[in-house]
CSV table of C-alpha atoms in Angstrom, one decimal:
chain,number,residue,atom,x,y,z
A,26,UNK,CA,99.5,94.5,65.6
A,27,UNK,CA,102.2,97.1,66.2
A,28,UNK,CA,103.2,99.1,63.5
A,29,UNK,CA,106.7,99.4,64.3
A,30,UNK,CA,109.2,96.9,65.9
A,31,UNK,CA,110.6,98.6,69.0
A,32,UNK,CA,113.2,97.1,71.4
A,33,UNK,CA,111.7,96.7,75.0
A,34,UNK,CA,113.9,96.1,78.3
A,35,UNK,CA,112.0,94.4,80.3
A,36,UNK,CA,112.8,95.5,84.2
A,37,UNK,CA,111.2,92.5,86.4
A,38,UNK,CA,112.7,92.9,90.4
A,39,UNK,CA,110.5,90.6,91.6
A,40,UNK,CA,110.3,87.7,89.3
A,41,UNK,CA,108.4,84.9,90.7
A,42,UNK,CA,104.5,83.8,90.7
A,43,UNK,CA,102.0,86.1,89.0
A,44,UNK,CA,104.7,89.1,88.2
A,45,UNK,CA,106.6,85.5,86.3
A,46,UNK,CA,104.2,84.4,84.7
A,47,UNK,CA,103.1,88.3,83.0
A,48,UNK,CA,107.0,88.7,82.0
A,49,UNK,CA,107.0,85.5,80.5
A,50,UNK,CA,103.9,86.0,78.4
A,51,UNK,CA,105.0,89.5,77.9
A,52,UNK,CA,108.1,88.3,76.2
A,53,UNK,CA,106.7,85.6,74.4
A,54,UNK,CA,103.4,86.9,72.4
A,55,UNK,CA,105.0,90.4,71.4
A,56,UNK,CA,105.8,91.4,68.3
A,57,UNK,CA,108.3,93.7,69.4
A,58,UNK,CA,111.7,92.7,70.6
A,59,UNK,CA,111.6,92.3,74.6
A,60,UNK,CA,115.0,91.8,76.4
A,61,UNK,CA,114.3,90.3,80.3
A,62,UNK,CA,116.8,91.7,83.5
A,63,UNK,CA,115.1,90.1,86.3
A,64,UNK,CA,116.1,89.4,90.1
A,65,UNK,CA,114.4,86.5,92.1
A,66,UNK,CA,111.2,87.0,93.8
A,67,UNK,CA,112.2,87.8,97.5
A,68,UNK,CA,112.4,90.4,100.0
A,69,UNK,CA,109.5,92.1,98.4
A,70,UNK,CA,110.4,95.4,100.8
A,71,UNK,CA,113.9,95.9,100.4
A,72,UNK,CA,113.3,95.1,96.3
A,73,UNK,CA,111.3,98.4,96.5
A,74,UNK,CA,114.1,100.5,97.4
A,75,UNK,CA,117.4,99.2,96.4
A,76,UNK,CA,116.1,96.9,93.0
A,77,UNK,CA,117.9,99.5,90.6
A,78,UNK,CA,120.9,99.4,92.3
A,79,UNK,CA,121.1,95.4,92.6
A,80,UNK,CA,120.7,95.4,88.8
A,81,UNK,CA,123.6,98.2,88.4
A,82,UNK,CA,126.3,97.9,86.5
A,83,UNK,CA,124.0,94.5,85.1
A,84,UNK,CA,121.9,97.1,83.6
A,85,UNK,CA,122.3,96.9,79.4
A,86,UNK,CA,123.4,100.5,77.7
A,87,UNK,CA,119.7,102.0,77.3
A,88,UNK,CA,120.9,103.4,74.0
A,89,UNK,CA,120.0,100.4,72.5
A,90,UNK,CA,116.4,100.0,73.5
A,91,UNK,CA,113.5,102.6,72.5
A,92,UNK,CA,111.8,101.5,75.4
A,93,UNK,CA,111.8,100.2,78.9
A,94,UNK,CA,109.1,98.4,81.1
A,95,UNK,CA,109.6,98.6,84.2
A,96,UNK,CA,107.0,97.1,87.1
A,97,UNK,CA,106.3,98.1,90.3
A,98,UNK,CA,108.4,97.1,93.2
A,99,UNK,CA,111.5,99.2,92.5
A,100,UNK,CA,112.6,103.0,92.7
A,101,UNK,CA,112.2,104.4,89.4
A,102,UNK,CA,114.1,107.1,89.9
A,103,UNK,CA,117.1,105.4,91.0
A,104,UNK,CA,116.8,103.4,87.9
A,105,UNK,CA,116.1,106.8,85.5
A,106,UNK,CA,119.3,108.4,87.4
A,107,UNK,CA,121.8,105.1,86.5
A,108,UNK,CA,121.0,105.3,82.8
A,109,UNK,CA,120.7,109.3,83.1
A,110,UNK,CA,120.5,111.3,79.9
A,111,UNK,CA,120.5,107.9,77.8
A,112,UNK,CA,117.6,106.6,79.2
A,113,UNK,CA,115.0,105.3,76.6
A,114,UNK,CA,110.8,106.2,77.2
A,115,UNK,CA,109.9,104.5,80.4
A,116,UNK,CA,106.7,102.6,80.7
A,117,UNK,CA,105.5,101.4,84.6
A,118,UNK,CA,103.0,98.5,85.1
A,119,UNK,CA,101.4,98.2,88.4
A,120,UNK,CA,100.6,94.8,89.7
A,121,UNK,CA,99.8,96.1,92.7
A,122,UNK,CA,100.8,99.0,95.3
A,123,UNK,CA,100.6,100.2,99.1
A,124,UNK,CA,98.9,103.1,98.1
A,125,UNK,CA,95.5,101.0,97.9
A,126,UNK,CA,96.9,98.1,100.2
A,127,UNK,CA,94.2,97.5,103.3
A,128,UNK,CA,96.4,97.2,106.3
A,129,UNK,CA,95.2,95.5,109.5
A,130,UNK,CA,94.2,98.2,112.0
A,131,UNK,CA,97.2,97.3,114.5
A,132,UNK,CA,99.5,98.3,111.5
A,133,UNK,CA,100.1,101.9,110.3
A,134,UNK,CA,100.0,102.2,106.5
A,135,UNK,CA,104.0,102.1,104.9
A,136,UNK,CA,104.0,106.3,103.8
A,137,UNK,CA,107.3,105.9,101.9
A,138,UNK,CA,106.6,102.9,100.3
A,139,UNK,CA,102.7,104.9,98.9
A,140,UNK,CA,105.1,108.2,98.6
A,141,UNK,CA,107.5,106.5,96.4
A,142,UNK,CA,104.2,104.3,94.5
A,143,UNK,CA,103.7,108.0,93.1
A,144,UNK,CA,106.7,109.1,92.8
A,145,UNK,CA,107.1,105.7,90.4
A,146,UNK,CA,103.7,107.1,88.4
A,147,UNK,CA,105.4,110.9,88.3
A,148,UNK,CA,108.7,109.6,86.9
A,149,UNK,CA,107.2,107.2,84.5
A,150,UNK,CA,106.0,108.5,80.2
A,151,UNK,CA,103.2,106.3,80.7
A,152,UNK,CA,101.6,104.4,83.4
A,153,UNK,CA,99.7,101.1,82.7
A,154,UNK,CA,97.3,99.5,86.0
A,155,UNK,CA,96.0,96.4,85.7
A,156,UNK,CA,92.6,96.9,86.1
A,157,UNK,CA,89.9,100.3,86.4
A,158,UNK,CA,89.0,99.6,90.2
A,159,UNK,CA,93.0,99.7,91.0
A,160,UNK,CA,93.6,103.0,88.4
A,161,UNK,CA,90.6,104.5,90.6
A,162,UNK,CA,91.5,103.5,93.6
A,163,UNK,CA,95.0,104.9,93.1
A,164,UNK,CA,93.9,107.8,92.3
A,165,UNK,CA,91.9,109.0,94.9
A,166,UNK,CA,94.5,107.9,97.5
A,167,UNK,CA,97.0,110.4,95.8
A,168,UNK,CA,94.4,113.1,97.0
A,169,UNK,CA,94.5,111.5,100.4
A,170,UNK,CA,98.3,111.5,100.5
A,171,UNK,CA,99.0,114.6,99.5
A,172,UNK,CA,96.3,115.6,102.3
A,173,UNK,CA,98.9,114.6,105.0
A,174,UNK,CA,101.5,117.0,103.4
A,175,UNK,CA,102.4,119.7,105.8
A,176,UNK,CA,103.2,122.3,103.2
A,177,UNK,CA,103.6,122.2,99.1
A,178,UNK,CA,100.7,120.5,98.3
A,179,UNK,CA,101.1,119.5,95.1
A,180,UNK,CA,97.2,118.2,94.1
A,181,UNK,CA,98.9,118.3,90.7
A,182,UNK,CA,99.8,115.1,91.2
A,183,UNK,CA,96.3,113.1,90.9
A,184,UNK,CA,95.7,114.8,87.6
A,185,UNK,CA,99.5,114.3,86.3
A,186,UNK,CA,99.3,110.5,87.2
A,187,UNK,CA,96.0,110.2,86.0
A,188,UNK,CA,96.5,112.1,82.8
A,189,UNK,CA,99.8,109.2,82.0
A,190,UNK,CA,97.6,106.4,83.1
A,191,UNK,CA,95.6,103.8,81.3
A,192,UNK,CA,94.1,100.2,81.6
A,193,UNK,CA,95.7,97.2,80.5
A,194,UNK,CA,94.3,94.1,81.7
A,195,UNK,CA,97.2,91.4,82.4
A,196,UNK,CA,97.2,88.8,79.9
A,197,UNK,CA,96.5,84.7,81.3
A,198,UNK,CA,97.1,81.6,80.1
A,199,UNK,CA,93.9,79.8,80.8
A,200,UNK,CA,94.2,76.6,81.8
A,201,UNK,CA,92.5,73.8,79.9
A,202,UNK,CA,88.9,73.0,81.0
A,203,UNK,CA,88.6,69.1,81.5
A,204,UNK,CA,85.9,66.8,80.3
A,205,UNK,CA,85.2,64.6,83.3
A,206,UNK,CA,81.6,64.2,83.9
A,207,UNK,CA,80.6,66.5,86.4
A,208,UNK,CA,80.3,65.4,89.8
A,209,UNK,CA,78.8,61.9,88.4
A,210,UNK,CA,80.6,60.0,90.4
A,211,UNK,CA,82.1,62.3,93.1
A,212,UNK,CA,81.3,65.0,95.1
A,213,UNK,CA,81.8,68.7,94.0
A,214,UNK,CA,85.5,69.9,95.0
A,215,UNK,CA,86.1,73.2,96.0
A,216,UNK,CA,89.3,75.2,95.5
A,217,UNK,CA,91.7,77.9,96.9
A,218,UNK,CA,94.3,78.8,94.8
A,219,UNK,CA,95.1,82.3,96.5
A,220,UNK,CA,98.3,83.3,98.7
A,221,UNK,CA,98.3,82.4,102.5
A,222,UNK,CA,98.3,85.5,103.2
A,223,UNK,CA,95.9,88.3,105.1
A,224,UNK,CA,95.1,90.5,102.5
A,225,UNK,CA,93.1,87.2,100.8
A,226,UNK,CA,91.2,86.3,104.0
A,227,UNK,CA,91.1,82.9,104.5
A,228,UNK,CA,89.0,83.3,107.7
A,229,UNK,CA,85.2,83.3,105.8
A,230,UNK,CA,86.5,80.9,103.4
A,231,UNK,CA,87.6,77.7,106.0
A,232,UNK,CA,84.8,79.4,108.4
A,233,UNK,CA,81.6,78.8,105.7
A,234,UNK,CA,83.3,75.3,104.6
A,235,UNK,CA,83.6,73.9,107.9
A,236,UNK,CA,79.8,75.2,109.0
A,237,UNK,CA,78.9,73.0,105.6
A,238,UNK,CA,80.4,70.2,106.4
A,239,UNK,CA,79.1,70.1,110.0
A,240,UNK,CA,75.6,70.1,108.2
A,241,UNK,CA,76.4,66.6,106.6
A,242,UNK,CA,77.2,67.9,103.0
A,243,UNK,CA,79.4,66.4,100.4
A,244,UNK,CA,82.3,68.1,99.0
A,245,UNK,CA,86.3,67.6,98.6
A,246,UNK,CA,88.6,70.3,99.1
A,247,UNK,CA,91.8,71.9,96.8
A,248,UNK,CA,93.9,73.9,98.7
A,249,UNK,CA,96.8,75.9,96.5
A,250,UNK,CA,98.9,78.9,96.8
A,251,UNK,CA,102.1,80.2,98.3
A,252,UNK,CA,102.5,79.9,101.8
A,253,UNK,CA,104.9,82.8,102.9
A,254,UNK,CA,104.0,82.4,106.5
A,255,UNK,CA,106.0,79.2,108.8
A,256,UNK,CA,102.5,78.4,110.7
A,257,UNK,CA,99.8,80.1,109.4
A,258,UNK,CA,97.0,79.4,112.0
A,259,UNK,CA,93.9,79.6,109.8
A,260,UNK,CA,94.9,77.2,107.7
A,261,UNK,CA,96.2,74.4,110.2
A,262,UNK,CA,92.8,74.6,111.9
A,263,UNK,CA,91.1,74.3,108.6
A,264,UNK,CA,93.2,71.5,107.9
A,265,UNK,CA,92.4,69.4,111.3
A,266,UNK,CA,88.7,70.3,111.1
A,267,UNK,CA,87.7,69.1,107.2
A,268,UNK,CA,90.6,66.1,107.5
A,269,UNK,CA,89.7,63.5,104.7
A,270,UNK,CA,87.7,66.0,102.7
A,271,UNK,CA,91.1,67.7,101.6
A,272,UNK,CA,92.2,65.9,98.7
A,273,UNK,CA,95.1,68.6,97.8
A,274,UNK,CA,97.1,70.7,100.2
A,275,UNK,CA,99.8,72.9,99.7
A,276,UNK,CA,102.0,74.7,96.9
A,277,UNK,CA,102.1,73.2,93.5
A,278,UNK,CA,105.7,73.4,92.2
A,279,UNK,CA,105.3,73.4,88.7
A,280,UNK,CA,102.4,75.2,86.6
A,281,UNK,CA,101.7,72.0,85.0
A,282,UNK,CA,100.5,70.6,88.0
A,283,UNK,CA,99.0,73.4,89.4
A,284,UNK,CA,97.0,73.3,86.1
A,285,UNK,CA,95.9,69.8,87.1
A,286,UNK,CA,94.9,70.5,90.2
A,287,UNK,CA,92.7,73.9,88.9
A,288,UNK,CA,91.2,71.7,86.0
A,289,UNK,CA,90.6,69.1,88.4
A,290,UNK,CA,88.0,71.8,90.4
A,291,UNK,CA,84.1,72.5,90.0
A,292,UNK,CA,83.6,75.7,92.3
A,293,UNK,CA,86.2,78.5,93.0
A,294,UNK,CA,86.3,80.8,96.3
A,295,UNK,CA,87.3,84.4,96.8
A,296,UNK,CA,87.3,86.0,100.2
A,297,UNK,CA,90.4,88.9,99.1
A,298,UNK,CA,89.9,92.2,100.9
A,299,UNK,CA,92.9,93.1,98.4
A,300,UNK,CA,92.5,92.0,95.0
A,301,UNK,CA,93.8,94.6,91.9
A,302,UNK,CA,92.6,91.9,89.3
A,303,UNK,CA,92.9,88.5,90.5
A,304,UNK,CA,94.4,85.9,88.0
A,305,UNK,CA,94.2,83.1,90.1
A,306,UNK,CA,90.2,83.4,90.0
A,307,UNK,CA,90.7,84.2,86.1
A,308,UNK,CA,92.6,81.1,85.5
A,309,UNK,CA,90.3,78.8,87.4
A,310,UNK,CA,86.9,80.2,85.5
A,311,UNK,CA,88.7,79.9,82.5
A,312,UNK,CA,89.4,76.0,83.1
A,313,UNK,CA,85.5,75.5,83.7
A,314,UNK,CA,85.2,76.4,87.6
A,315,UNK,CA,82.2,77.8,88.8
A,316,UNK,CA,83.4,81.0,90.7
A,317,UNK,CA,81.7,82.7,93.9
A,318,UNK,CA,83.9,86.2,94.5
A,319,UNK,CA,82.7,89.2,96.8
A,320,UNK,CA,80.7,91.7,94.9
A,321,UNK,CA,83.8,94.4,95.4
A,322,UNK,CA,87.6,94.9,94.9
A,323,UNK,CA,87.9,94.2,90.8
A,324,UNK,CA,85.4,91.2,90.8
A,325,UNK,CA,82.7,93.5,89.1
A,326,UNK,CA,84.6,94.5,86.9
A,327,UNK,CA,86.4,91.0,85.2
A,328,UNK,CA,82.9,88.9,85.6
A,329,UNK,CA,80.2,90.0,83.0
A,330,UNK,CA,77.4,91.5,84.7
A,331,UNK,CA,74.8,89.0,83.5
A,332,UNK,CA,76.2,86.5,86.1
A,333,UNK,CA,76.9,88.9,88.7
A,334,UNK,CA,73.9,88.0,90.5
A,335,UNK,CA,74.5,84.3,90.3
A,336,UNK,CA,78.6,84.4,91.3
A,337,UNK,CA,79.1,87.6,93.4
A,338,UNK,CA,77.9,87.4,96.9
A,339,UNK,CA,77.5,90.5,99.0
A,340,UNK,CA,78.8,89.5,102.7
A,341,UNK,CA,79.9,85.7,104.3
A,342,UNK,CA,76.3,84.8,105.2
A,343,UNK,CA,75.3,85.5,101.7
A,344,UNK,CA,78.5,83.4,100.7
A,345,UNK,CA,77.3,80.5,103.0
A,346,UNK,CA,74.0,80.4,101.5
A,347,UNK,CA,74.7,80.5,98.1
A,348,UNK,CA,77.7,77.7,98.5
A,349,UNK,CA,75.1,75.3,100.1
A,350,UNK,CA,72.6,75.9,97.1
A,351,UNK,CA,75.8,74.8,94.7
A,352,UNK,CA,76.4,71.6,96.7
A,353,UNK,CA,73.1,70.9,96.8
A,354,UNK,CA,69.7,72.3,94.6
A,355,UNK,CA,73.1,72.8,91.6
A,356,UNK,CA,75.7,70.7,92.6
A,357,UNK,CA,74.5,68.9,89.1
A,358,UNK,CA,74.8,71.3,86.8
A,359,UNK,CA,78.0,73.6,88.3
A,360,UNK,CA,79.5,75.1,84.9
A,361,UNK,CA,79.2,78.2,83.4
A,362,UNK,CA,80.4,77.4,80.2
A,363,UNK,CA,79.5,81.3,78.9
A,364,UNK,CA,81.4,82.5,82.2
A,365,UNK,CA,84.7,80.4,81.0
A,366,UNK,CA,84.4,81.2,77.5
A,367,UNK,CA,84.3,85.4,78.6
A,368,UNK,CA,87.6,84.7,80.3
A,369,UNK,CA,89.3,84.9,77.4
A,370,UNK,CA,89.3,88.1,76.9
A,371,UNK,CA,92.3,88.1,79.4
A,372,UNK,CA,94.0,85.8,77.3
A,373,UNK,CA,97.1,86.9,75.8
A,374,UNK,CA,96.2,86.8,72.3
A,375,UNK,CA,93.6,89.0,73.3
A,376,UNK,CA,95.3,91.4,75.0
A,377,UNK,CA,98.8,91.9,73.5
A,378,UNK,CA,98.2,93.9,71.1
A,379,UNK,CA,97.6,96.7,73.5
A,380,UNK,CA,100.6,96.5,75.0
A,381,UNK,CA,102.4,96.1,71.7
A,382,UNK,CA,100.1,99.5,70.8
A,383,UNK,CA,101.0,101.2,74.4
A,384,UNK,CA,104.8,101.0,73.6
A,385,UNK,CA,104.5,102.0,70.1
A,386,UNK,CA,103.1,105.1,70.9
A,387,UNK,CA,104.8,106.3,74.2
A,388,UNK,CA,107.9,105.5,71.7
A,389,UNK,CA,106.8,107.7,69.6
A,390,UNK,CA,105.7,110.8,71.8
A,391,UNK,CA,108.8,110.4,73.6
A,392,UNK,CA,110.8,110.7,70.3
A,393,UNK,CA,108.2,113.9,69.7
A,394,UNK,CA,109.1,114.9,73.4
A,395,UNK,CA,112.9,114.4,73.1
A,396,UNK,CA,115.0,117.5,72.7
């Protein structure tokens, strides 16, 4: 628990889904006194570069707050320059960032949006990631940014960002695990709960459930997540080819019922080539599914490495294989009830009071700092 009550503004451009949900919590399990300025999650791009000067003359005098979190999609430096020499000690949380984002081969990577990523880290007292494999991952792309630099390298910049950086994991609220019986009367139901999107790779996902249920086995299908796309092809093949076995398709609108739904699962999927943490995955272990991820991306690193062997797979063939053993030699005995119970060290009692710690002391350097 903090040892001093600061007052936090909380700078959320993008508020919707998972960066909602971490505001929320933020704001709610403190013990410091958080103040929320938030715009509506959309236009993700354009929030990146003109999110400080939507909030403009909205923004609060920064005299009054010790502190200011700020996350990721928005030009920190336009936002340091409104409040100018009455800005307050800036902390940055990064939910995610082009810097390590893997862009399909026909698409060249977005340079100012990664420049201005470490440009966010530069301008920031103190830089929180959400997880070591993103911190890392940032990092050594700095070195290959600054690589493609015609003159002025500044290779400063990798040990600045990394010497203002840190690891705090984003806090969850687990959903509750359910008591049904499993599978007694049923078969075993599988579930998506990721975004419609490329980076999450939906291809090996329908591709390995559709192979399964050409071999004659039994299983129901949960399909969640945002859909930003109008006819996202993957999935509307998916959908004609497993037909009846889809009990659930489509966005949940309220977190109550996508709670349902996730309690309602036994097995959860992962095919992400992009995944900084991956709450989604979190949140369904936590309510008693039985997870198979790819053994990369942050995976490793949130699933305790005495079930990595039984949960990670290492390619789609190994995902196939391992998904027919659970719907058939295990489809009996599914839970991991260890696995579940070591999600909640991602649960926000668990985690807040690092954060609450985090803007104690950058409070309190930045006061040292201050001239």
């Amino acid at each position: 628990m903090a040892s001093m009550s600061c007052r936090v503004l909380l700078v959320e451009s993008f508020y919707g889904g998972s960066h909602a949900a971490f505001a929320d919590g933020l704001v709610s399990h403190s013990t410091h006194r958080i103040d929320l300025m938030a715009l509506p999650a959309q236009n993700w791009r354009w929030r990146t570069r003109t999110a400080a000067l939507e909030f403009g003359a909205q923004l609060p005098d920064a005299r009054q707050y010790d502190a200011a979190l700020v996350t990721d999609l928005i030009d920190l430096a336009d936002l340091k320059a409104i409040w100018s020499r009455s800005s307050p000690a800036i902390l940055l949380y990064v939910h995610e960032s082009q810097l390590t984002y893997p862009y399909p081969k026909d698409r060249n990577p977005d340079m100012n949006t990664a420049l201005q990523d470490i440009k966010n880290c530069l301008v920031a007292d103190r830089v929180l990631f959400n997880s070591h494999v993103h911190r890392n991952a940032f990092l050594e792309r700095i070195s290959a940014i600054i690589a493609k630099i015609p003159a002025g390298r500044r290779m400063e910049w990798r040990s600045d960002v990394g010497d203002k950086s840190t690891v705090v994991y984003p806090g969850i609220d687990i959903p509750a695990a359910t008591l049904e019986a499993e599978q007694s009367n049923r078969p075993p139901r599988i579930l998506w709960n990721h975004r419609w999107e490329y980076d999450k790779r939906p291809g090996p996902f329908f591709r390995s459930l559709v192979k399964l249920a050409g071999e004659g086995l039994a299983f129901e299908v949960i399909v969640l997540g945002e859909n930003p796309q109008v006819k996202p092809k993957e999935f509307l093949h998916a959908r004609e080819a497993l037909g009846d076995r889809i009990i659930r398709w489509g966005y949940a609108e309220s977190r109550r019922e996508y709670e349902v739904w996730v309690a309602a699962a036994d097995i959860v999927i992962s095919t992400a080539i992009q995944e900084n943490f991956g709450i989604a995955v979190v949140e369904a272990i936590g309510a008693g599914c039985r997870p198979l991820l790819p053994r990369r991306l942050s995976y490793p690193e949130i699933i305790p490495e005495a079930f990595h062997d039984r949960v990670l797979y290492g390619n789609e063939a190994d995902l196939l294989r391992k998904l027919r053993r659970l719907l058939t030699l295990e489809r009996r005995s599914l839970r991991l009830d260890e696995l579940s119970k070591a999600m909640r060290r991602f649960a926000w009692d668990a985690v807040i009071d690092q954060y609450d710690s985090e803007i104690e002391t950058t409070v309190r350097s930045w006061r040292y700092q201050a001239p």
